[in-house]
Coordinates of C-alpha atoms and ligand atoms in Angstrom, one line a residue:
X364 CA -8.2 6.2 14.7
X365 CA -11.0 4.7 12.7
X366 CA -14.6 5.4 13.6
X367 CA -15.3 1.7 12.9
X368 CA -18.2 0.1 14.4
X369 CA -18.8 -3.9 14.3
X370 CA -22.0 -5.0 12.5
X371 CA -23.1 -7.5 15.2
X372 CA -26.8 -7.2 15.1
X373 CA -27.5 -10.2 13.2
X374 CA -25.2 -12.5 14.7
X375 CA -26.2 -15.4 16.9
X376 CA -22.8 -15.8 18.6
X377 CA -21.7 -14.5 21.9
X378 CA -21.1 -10.9 21.7
X379 CA -17.1 -11.1 22.2
X380 CA -17.1 -13.5 19.4
X381 CA -19.2 -11.6 17.1
X382 CA -17.0 -8.6 17.6
X383 CA -13.9 -10.6 16.8
X384 CA -15.6 -12.0 13.7
X385 CA -16.6 -8.6 12.6
X386 CA -13.0 -7.5 12.8
X387 CA -11.6 -10.4 10.9
X388 CA -14.4 -10.0 8.1
X389 CA -14.1 -6.3 8.0
X390 CA -10.2 -6.7 7.5
X391 CA -10.8 -9.2 4.7
X392 CA -13.2 -7.0 2.9
X393 CA -10.8 -4.2 3.3
X394 CA -13.2 -2.1 5.4
X395 CA -10.5 -1.9 8.0
X396 CA -7.0 -1.3 6.5
X397 CA -3.6 -2.2 7.7
X398 CA -2.5 0.4 10.3
X399 CA -6.0 1.3 11.2
X400 CA -6.6 1.6 15.1
X401 CA -9.6 0.1 16.6
X402 CA -11.8 2.3 18.7
X403 CA -10.7 2.4 22.3
X404 CA -12.2 -0.5 24.4
X405 CA -14.3 1.8 26.6
X406 CA -15.6 3.8 23.7
X407 CA -16.7 0.7 21.8
X408 CA -18.3 -0.7 25.0
X409 CA -20.3 2.4 25.4
X410 CA -21.3 2.4 21.8
X411 CA -22.3 -1.4 21.7
X412 CA -24.0 -1.0 25.3
X413 CA -21.8 -4.0 26.5
X414 CA -19.3 -4.4 29.3
X415 CA -15.8 -3.3 28.7
X416 CA -14.6 -6.9 29.5
X417 CA -16.7 -8.3 26.7
X418 CA -15.0 -5.9 24.1
X419 CA -11.4 -6.8 25.5
X420 CA -12.3 -10.4 25.0
X421 CA -13.5 -9.7 21.4
X422 CA -10.1 -7.8 20.7
X423 CA -8.0 -10.7 22.2
X424 CA -9.8 -13.1 20.1
X425 CA -9.2 -11.1 17.0
X426 CA -5.7 -10.8 17.7
X427 CA -5.5 -14.5 18.3
X428 CA -6.9 -15.0 14.9
X429 CA -3.9 -13.0 13.6
X430 CA -5.4 -9.8 12.3
X431 CA -4.6 -7.1 14.8
X432 CA -2.1 -6.7 17.5
X433 CA -2.0 -4.5 20.6
X434 CA 0.6 -1.8 20.6
X435 CA 1.6 -0.1 23.9
X436 CA 0.2 3.4 23.9
X437 CA -1.4 2.8 20.5
X438 CA -4.3 0.7 21.4
X439 CA -5.3 -2.3 18.9
X440 CA -4.1 -1.8 15.4
X441 CA -4.9 -3.8 12.3
X442 CA -1.7 -5.9 11.2
X443 CA 0.1 -5.1 7.9
X444 CA 1.0 -8.6 7.1
X445 CA 2.5 -7.7 3.7
X446 CA 5.1 -5.4 5.6
X447 CA 5.9 -7.9 8.3
X448 CA 9.2 -9.7 7.3
X449 CA 9.3 -13.6 7.6
X450 CA 12.0 -15.1 10.0
X451 CA 15.0 -14.9 7.9
X452 CA 16.3 -18.3 9.1
X453 CA 13.3 -20.0 8.0
X454 CA 12.8 -18.6 4.6
X455 CA 12.7 -20.8 1.5
X456 CA 13.1 -20.1 -2.3
X457 CA 15.9 -18.9 -4.2
X458 CA 17.1 -15.7 -2.7
X459 CA 15.3 -16.4 0.6
X460 CA 12.2 -14.4 -0.4
X461 CA 8.7 -15.0 0.3
X462 CA 7.1 -17.6 -1.7
X463 CA 3.5 -16.2 -2.6
X464 CA 1.1 -19.1 -2.4
X465 CA -1.5 -16.6 -1.3
X466 CA -2.3 -15.1 -4.8
X467 CA -4.1 -17.2 -7.4
X468 CA -1.3 -16.8 -9.9
X469 CA -1.8 -18.7 -13.0
X470 CA 1.7 -20.2 -13.3
X471 CA 3.9 -17.4 -15.0
X472 CA 6.6 -19.9 -16.0
X473 CA 3.9 -21.1 -18.9
X474 CA 3.4 -17.7 -20.5
X475 CA 3.5 -16.8 -24.3
X476 CA 6.5 -15.3 -25.9
X477 CA 5.8 -11.6 -25.6
X478 CA 9.1 -10.6 -27.2
X479 CA 8.3 -12.4 -30.4
X480 CA 4.6 -11.1 -30.4
X481 CA 5.8 -7.5 -29.9
X482 CA 8.5 -8.0 -32.7
X483 CA 5.7 -9.2 -34.9
X484 CA 3.5 -6.2 -33.9
X485 CA 6.3 -3.7 -34.4
X486 CA 6.9 -5.0 -37.9
X487 CA 3.1 -4.4 -38.9
X488 CA 3.0 -1.2 -41.2
X489 CA -0.1 0.0 -39.2
X490 CA 1.0 -0.8 -35.6
X491 CA 0.9 3.0 -35.0
X492 CA -3.0 2.8 -35.1
X493 CA -2.8 1.1 -31.8
X494 CA -2.0 4.5 -30.2
X495 CA -5.2 6.2 -31.5
X496 CA -8.5 6.8 -29.6
X497 CA -10.6 4.0 -31.0
X498 CA -13.3 1.3 -29.9
X499 CA -12.1 -2.0 -29.5
X500 CA -15.5 -3.1 -29.0
X501 CA -16.4 -2.2 -32.6
X502 CA -13.5 -3.9 -34.3
X503 CA -15.1 -6.9 -36.1
X504 CA -11.5 -8.7 -35.9
X505 CA -11.4 -8.2 -32.0
X506 CA -15.0 -9.2 -31.6
X507 CA -14.5 -12.4 -33.7
X508 CA -11.3 -13.2 -31.5
X509 CA -13.4 -12.8 -28.6
X510 CA -16.2 -15.0 -30.0
X511 CA -13.5 -17.7 -30.8
X512 CA -12.1 -17.7 -27.1
X513 CA -15.6 -17.9 -25.6
X514 CA -16.2 -20.8 -28.1
X515 CA -13.2 -22.5 -26.8
X516 CA -14.4 -22.0 -23.3
X517 CA -17.4 -23.9 -24.1
X518 CA -20.1 -21.5 -25.3
X519 CA -21.0 -20.9 -28.9
X520 CA -22.0 -17.3 -29.8
X521 CA -21.4 -14.8 -32.6
X522 CA -19.2 -11.6 -32.6
X523 CA -22.2 -9.6 -32.1
X524 CA -22.6 -11.0 -28.6
X525 CA -19.1 -10.0 -27.3
X526 CA -18.0 -7.4 -25.2
X527 CA -14.4 -6.6 -24.6
X528 CA -13.4 -5.7 -21.0
X529 CA -10.0 -5.1 -19.2
X530 CA -10.0 -8.4 -17.3
X531 CA -12.6 -10.5 -15.6
X532 CA -12.9 -8.2 -12.6
X533 CA -13.6 -5.3 -14.9
X534 CA -16.2 -7.5 -16.6
X535 CA -18.0 -8.1 -13.3
X536 CA -17.9 -4.3 -12.6
X537 CA -19.3 -3.6 -16.2
X538 CA -22.1 -6.0 -15.9
X539 CA -23.1 -5.1 -12.5
X540 CA -22.5 -1.3 -13.1
X541 CA -24.6 -1.2 -16.2
X542 CA -27.6 -3.3 -15.0
X543 CA -28.0 -2.7 -11.2
X544 CA -28.5 0.2 -9.0
X545 CA -27.1 0.9 -5.4
X546 CA -28.8 -1.2 -2.7
X547 CA -29.4 -4.1 -5.2
X548 CA -28.7 -7.5 -3.9
X549 CA -26.4 -10.0 -5.6
X550 CA -26.3 -13.6 -4.7
X551 CA -23.1 -15.7 -4.7
X552 CA -21.5 -18.8 -3.2
X553 CA -21.0 -18.3 0.6
X554 CA -17.2 -18.5 -0.3
X555 CA -16.7 -16.6 -3.7
X556 CA -14.0 -14.5 -5.5
X557 CA -13.0 -11.4 -3.5
X558 CA -13.2 -9.5 -6.8
X559 CA -17.0 -9.5 -6.4
X560 CA -16.7 -7.8 -2.8
X561 CA -14.6 -5.0 -4.3
X562 CA -17.1 -4.3 -7.1
X563 CA -20.0 -4.7 -4.8
X564 CA -18.5 -2.0 -2.2
X565 CA -17.6 0.4 -5.2
X566 CA -21.2 0.2 -6.6
X567 CA -22.9 0.1 -3.2
X568 CA -24.3 -3.4 -3.8
X569 CA -25.3 -5.9 -1.2
X570 CA -24.0 -9.5 -1.4
X571 CA -25.8 -12.5 0.0
X572 CA -24.0 -15.8 0.5
X573 CA -25.6 -19.1 -0.7
X574 CA -25.1 -22.4 0.8
X575 CA -22.6 -24.8 -0.9
X576 CA -22.1 -28.5 -0.8
X577 CA -19.3 -30.9 -2.2
X578 CA -20.5 -30.1 -5.9
X579 CA -20.9 -26.3 -5.4
X580 CA -23.6 -23.9 -5.2
X581 CA -26.9 -25.3 -4.2
X582 CA -29.9 -24.6 -6.1
X583 CA -32.3 -25.2 -3.2
X584 CA -30.6 -22.7 -1.2
X585 CA -30.7 -20.2 -4.1
X586 CA -34.5 -20.9 -4.2
X587 CA -35.2 -20.3 -0.5
X588 CA -33.0 -17.0 -0.7
X589 CA -34.9 -15.7 -3.7
X590 CA -38.4 -16.5 -1.8
X591 CA -37.1 -14.3 1.2
X592 CA -35.6 -11.4 -0.7
X593 CA -35.6 -10.0 -4.0
X594 CA -32.1 -10.3 -5.5
X595 CA -31.2 -9.1 -9.0
X596 CA -28.3 -11.0 -10.0
X597 CA -26.4 -14.4 -9.2
X598 CA -22.6 -14.4 -9.4
X599 CA -21.1 -17.9 -10.0
X600 CA -18.0 -19.7 -10.7
X601 CA -19.4 -23.1 -12.1
X602 CA -16.1 -24.5 -13.5
X603 CA -13.2 -24.9 -10.9
X604 CA -14.7 -22.6 -8.3
X605 CA -12.2 -20.0 -6.4
X606 CA -11.3 -21.1 -3.7
X607 CA -12.9 -24.6 -3.4
X608 CA -12.3 -25.9 -7.0
X609 CA -15.8 -27.5 -7.2
X610 CA -17.3 -28.1 -10.7
X611 CA -21.0 -27.9 -11.1
X612 CA -22.6 -31.0 -12.7
X613 CA -24.8 -30.5 -15.9
X614 CA -27.9 -31.1 -13.4
X615 CA -26.9 -28.4 -11.1
X616 CA -26.4 -26.0 -13.9
X617 CA -29.9 -26.8 -15.3
X618 CA -31.4 -26.4 -11.7
X619 CA -29.6 -23.0 -11.3
X620 CA -30.8 -21.8 -14.8
X621 CA -34.3 -22.7 -13.7
X622 CA -34.1 -20.9 -10.5
X623 CA -32.7 -17.9 -12.3
X624 CA -35.7 -18.0 -14.8
X625 CA -38.3 -18.4 -12.1
X626 CA -36.9 -15.2 -10.0
X627 CA -35.8 -13.3 -13.2
X628 CA -32.1 -13.4 -12.0
X629 CA -29.2 -12.2 -14.2
X630 CA -26.6 -14.8 -14.1
X631 CA -23.0 -13.9 -14.1
X632 CA -21.0 -16.8 -15.0
X633 CA -17.3 -16.2 -14.3
X634 CA -15.5 -19.1 -16.2
X635 CA -12.0 -17.8 -16.0
X636 CA -10.8 -21.3 -15.0
X637 CA -12.6 -23.1 -17.6
X638 CA -9.4 -24.3 -19.4
X639 CA -8.5 -26.4 -16.2
X640 CA -11.4 -28.5 -16.9
X641 CA -12.4 -28.5 -20.5
X642 CA -14.7 -31.3 -20.0
X643 CA -17.1 -29.5 -17.8
X644 CA -20.7 -29.6 -18.4
X645 CA -22.3 -26.7 -20.9
X646 CA -22.4 -23.3 -19.5
X647 CA -25.4 -22.1 -17.7
X648 CA -25.7 -19.2 -20.2
X649 CA -26.4 -21.9 -22.9
X650 CA -29.6 -22.7 -21.1
X651 CA -30.5 -19.0 -20.3
X652 CA -29.0 -16.9 -23.2
X653 CA -31.6 -14.1 -22.4
X654 CA -30.1 -13.6 -18.9
X655 CA -26.5 -15.0 -18.9
X656 CA -23.3 -13.2 -19.1
X657 CA -20.4 -15.5 -19.9
X658 CA -17.0 -14.3 -18.9
X659 CA -14.2 -15.9 -20.7
X660 CA -11.1 -14.3 -19.2
X661 CA -7.4 -14.5 -20.4
X662 CA -5.8 -13.7 -17.1
X663 CA -5.7 -17.2 -15.7
X664 CA -5.4 -19.0 -19.1
X665 CA -2.9 -16.9 -20.8
X666 CA -1.5 -14.0 -18.7
X667 CA -3.0 -11.5 -16.1
X668 CA -1.1 -8.6 -17.2
X669 CA -2.8 -8.6 -20.5
X670 CA -5.9 -7.1 -18.8
X671 CA -8.4 -8.7 -21.4
X672 CA -11.6 -10.7 -20.9
X673 CA -14.5 -11.4 -23.2
X674 CA -18.2 -11.3 -22.1
X675 CA -20.9 -13.0 -24.0
X676 CA -24.0 -10.9 -23.4
X677 CA -27.6 -11.0 -24.1
X678 CA -28.8 -8.8 -26.9
X679 CA -30.7 -6.5 -24.6
X680 CA -27.6 -5.6 -22.5
X681 CA -24.9 -5.3 -25.1
X682 CA -25.1 -1.4 -25.6
X683 CA -25.3 -0.7 -21.8
X684 CA -22.2 -3.0 -21.3
X685 CA -20.3 -1.1 -24.0
X686 CA -21.4 2.3 -22.4
X687 CA -20.1 0.9 -18.8
X688 CA -16.8 0.1 -20.6
X689 CA -16.6 3.6 -22.1
X690 CA -17.7 5.2 -18.8
X691 CA -15.0 3.4 -16.7
X692 CA -12.0 3.6 -19.0
X693 CA -12.9 5.1 -22.4
X694 CA -11.5 2.0 -24.1
X695 CA -9.7 -1.2 -23.3
X696 CA -6.1 -0.7 -24.2
X697 CA -5.9 -1.4 -28.1
X698 CA -2.4 -2.7 -27.7
X699 CA -3.2 -5.3 -25.2
X700 CA -6.4 -6.3 -27.1
X701 CA -4.3 -6.5 -30.2
X702 CA -1.9 -8.8 -28.6
X703 CA -4.9 -10.9 -27.2
X704 CA -6.4 -10.9 -30.6
X705 CA -3.2 -12.2 -32.1
X706 CA -2.7 -15.0 -29.7
X707 CA -6.3 -16.1 -29.9
X708 CA -6.2 -16.2 -33.7
X709 CA -3.0 -18.1 -34.0
X710 CA -3.8 -20.5 -31.3
X711 CA -1.1 -19.5 -28.8
X712 CA -3.8 -18.6 -26.2
X713 CA -5.1 -22.1 -26.5
X714 CA -1.6 -23.7 -26.4
X715 CA -0.7 -21.7 -23.3
X716 CA -3.9 -22.5 -21.5
X717 CA -3.3 -26.1 -22.2
X718 CA 0.4 -26.0 -21.0
X719 CA -0.8 -24.2 -17.8
X720 CA -3.3 -27.1 -17.2
X721 CA -0.7 -29.7 -17.7
X722 CA 1.7 -27.8 -15.2
X723 CA -1.2 -27.5 -12.7
X724 CA -1.8 -31.1 -12.8
X725 CA 1.8 -31.8 -12.1
X726 CA 1.8 -29.4 -9.1
X727 CA -1.3 -31.0 -7.8
X728 CA 0.5 -34.2 -7.6
X729 CA 3.1 -32.5 -5.5
X730 CA 0.5 -31.1 -3.2
X731 CA -0.8 -34.6 -2.8
X732 CA 2.8 -36.0 -2.0
X733 CA 3.2 -33.4 0.6
X734 CA -0.2 -32.9 2.2
X735 CA -2.2 -36.0 1.2
X736 CA -2.5 -36.9 4.9
X737 CA -4.5 -33.9 5.5
X738 CA -7.9 -32.7 4.5
X739 CA -8.3 -30.4 1.5
X740 CA -10.5 -29.5 -1.3
X741 CA -9.3 -29.5 -4.7
X742 CA -9.5 -30.6 -8.5
X743 CA -6.9 -32.6 -10.3
X744 CA -5.6 -29.6 -12.4
X745 CA -6.7 -26.7 -10.4
X746 CA -4.4 -23.9 -9.5
X747 CA -5.4 -23.9 -5.7
X748 CA -6.2 -26.3 -2.9
X749 CA -8.2 -25.1 0.2
X750 CA -6.6 -26.8 3.1
X751 CA -8.9 -27.3 5.9
X752 CA -7.0 -27.0 9.2
X753 CA -6.7 -29.4 12.1
X754 CA -8.8 -28.3 15.0
X755 CA -6.1 -26.6 17.1
X756 CA -5.4 -24.1 14.2
X757 CA -7.2 -20.7 13.7
X758 CA -6.8 -19.9 9.8
X759 CA -5.3 -16.4 10.6
X760 CA -2.7 -18.0 13.0
X761 CA -1.8 -20.6 10.5
X762 CA -1.4 -18.1 7.9
X763 CA 1.0 -16.0 10.0
X764 CA 3.0 -18.9 11.1
X765 CA 3.4 -19.9 7.4
X766 CA 4.3 -16.3 6.6
X767 CA 6.9 -16.2 9.4
X768 CA 8.4 -19.4 7.8
X769 CA 8.5 -17.7 4.3
X770 CA 5.3 -18.8 2.8
X771 CA 2.2 -16.5 2.2
X772 CA -1.2 -18.0 2.2
X773 CA -4.7 -16.8 2.0
X774 CA -7.3 -17.5 4.7
X775 CA -10.8 -18.5 3.8
X776 CA -12.2 -15.4 5.5
X777 CA -10.9 -13.5 2.5
X778 CA -13.5 -15.4 0.4
X779 CA -16.2 -15.5 2.8
X780 CA -19.4 -13.3 2.1
X781 CA -20.0 -11.1 5.2
X782 CA -22.4 -12.8 7.6
X783 CA -21.3 -16.2 6.5
X784 CA -19.2 -18.3 8.8
X785 CA -15.8 -19.2 6.9
X786 CA -14.2 -22.5 7.6
X787 CA -10.8 -22.6 9.4
X788 CA -9.0 -23.1 6.0
X789 CA -6.3 -21.6 4.0
X790 CA -6.1 -21.4 0.1
X791 CA -2.7 -22.6 -1.1
X792 CA -1.9 -21.3 -4.6
X793 CA 0.2 -23.7 -6.3
X794 CA 0.8 -21.4 -9.4
X795 CA 2.5 -18.8 -7.1
X796 CA 5.9 -20.7 -6.7
X797 CA 8.3 -20.0 -9.7
X798 CA 9.0 -23.6 -10.3
X799 CA 8.3 -27.1 -8.9
X800 CA 11.2 -27.2 -6.9
X801 CA 10.3 -23.8 -5.1
X802 CA 6.7 -25.4 -4.7
X803 CA 8.0 -28.7 -3.1
X804 CA 10.0 -26.6 -0.6
X805 CA 7.1 -24.4 0.3
X806 CA 4.6 -27.4 0.6
X807 CA 7.2 -28.9 3.1
X808 CA 7.0 -25.8 5.2
X809 CA 3.3 -26.1 5.4
X810 CA 3.4 -29.8 6.1
X811 CA 5.9 -29.1 8.8
X812 CA 3.6 -26.5 10.6
X813 CA 0.8 -29.0 10.3
X814 CA 2.8 -31.9 11.9
X815 CA 4.5 -29.7 14.5
X816 CA 0.9 -28.4 15.5
X817 CA -0.1 -25.3 17.2
X818 CA 2.5 -24.3 19.7
X819 CA 1.1 -25.3 23.2
X820 CA -1.9 -27.0 22.0
X821 CA -0.3 -30.1 20.4
X822 CA -0.9 -31.8 17.2
X823 CA -3.9 -33.6 15.8
X824 CA -1.7 -36.6 14.4
Ligands
LIG1357 C1 -12.7 -16.5 -10.3 C2 -12.1 -15.3 -10.7 N1 -12.6 -14.2 -11.3 C3 -12.0 -13.2 -11.7 C4 -10.6 -12.9 -11.3 C5 -10.0 -11.7 -11.6 O1 -9.4 -11.9 -12.9 P1 -8.8 -10.8 -13.8 O2 -7.4 -10.8 -13.4 O3 -9.1 -11.2 -15.2 O4 -9.6 -9.5 -13.3 C6 -10.1 -13.9 -10.4 C7 -8.8 -13.7 -10.1 O5 -8.2 -14.4 -9.2 C8 -10.8 -15.1 -10.1 O6 -10.1 -16.0 -9.4

C-alpha cells in the first residue's frame, strides 16, 4: 500500500472531486504507479478530516475516469493500462496488435538508411576511435554539425555556442540541472511536454502552468505569474506545441522575450518540431540570446533512437552545461553523435525531416476525413491532434474504450501541469501507426467510438 495523500489544499472543487482529480493527476505524473494501492477509505477520511462517504465518492469518480479499479479484498488499485489486453475481437492492425497512437512517434517508416550509414562508418579507417573515452562536445566537427542543424531549425549560431546532449529530454535536464537549484520555479504552458515533469521531479523543481489561448502561451498570463512569484525559467514549445500544435506568432515571441527580460527568466525553447513548420517566426532566442536556450533535437526530425539533440546556449552557461552533461552521462555516445554528424553533414537529416513533414501532412488529411465532424486542435503537418471530446465522455474512459478496441491514446491529463484543469481531450499521435492503412483503421475505431457515444449516456450527434 502507498502512503499517498492527495494534495487538495489549493483546490476550489468539492472535496470528493478534488480527491479524484488529485488521483488522476498523480497517476499521470507518475507519483502513483500501476499496481499501487490507495489508502483505505477510512484512513484517508481521517487524514483529511472528511466524511468517509466523501472519500468513497472521490474513489468512485477516479475509477470512472479510468485510472483506478476496485479489487475485492485489495481496496482501490491504480490500473496498469499497458498490461491490460484489448478485446481481441475488436483489435485492428496487422497481426491484431495494439496500434500505439498514444506515443509521439515521428513516423518510423520515414527513417534514414541505417545499414548504409553503418557500412560507411565500418569502412572508415578510424572507426574504432568511437569506442574510446572522449568529449564529443569538444570535437569541432560535431559542434559544426550542431550549429548547422540549429541553423536549419531557424537560429544562426556558431559552433562555440553548441552543447551536444543525449536527446531533447536530456537537454532540458542538462539546462535545468546546471542552472537551477531544488525548490526553484519553472513556468510552462498549462498543457506541456511530460518530459518537463519528469525532469522537474528529479531535480526537485516546481512547475507552474501558464494560461494558453488558440495561439499558444499567453505573455499577459506569464507576466502576471512573474509578478506574483519569482520564477527562474520559462519552458516553452513555440513551434508546433505538444500536444496542442499551436505555433506562436512573431509578435507573441517578441512579447514573451520582453517578459523574460523584464523578470530575468531563462528561456528554454524546445524546438524539436520545428521541421514540421519551417516557415515559423524567428526563435525567441534570437531576440534574447543572453538568456535563450534553443533545443534542436533529432528525435522527431530524424530518429528517436539516435538520442542526440543540440542546444544553442548563451556564453555564460556553456561550460556549466557541458559539466552537467559530463556529470549525468560522462559523454554522449560517440557512435550516435558520429551518425548524427554524418547525416547532418550530407543532408540526410534535412531530407528525412522533410519527408516526415510530407507524410505527417498526408496523415493529417486522413484525420480530417475520419474526424472532421468533431472538434480537434492541430496543425496541417503536425504529428498529433488533440481531440476535444463530446460532453458525455471523460478522457480516461474514452482512452480505455479505445484501448479495449485496440488503439492506445494519451489523455490530456498526461500533459497538464499539476494544479491546472486538463480538458476532457485525448492526443492522437498520427505517427504511431506503421502506415496509412493502419492509421485509417485506427482512426475509424476512434470515429466509431465517438458516433456510438458513451454507453448509457447517448451521443452528442
Ligand atoms: C516537445 C518535446 N520535447 C522533448 C521530447 C523528448 O525528445 P527526445 O526523444 O529527444 O528526448 C518530446 C518527446 O515527445 C517532445 O514532444
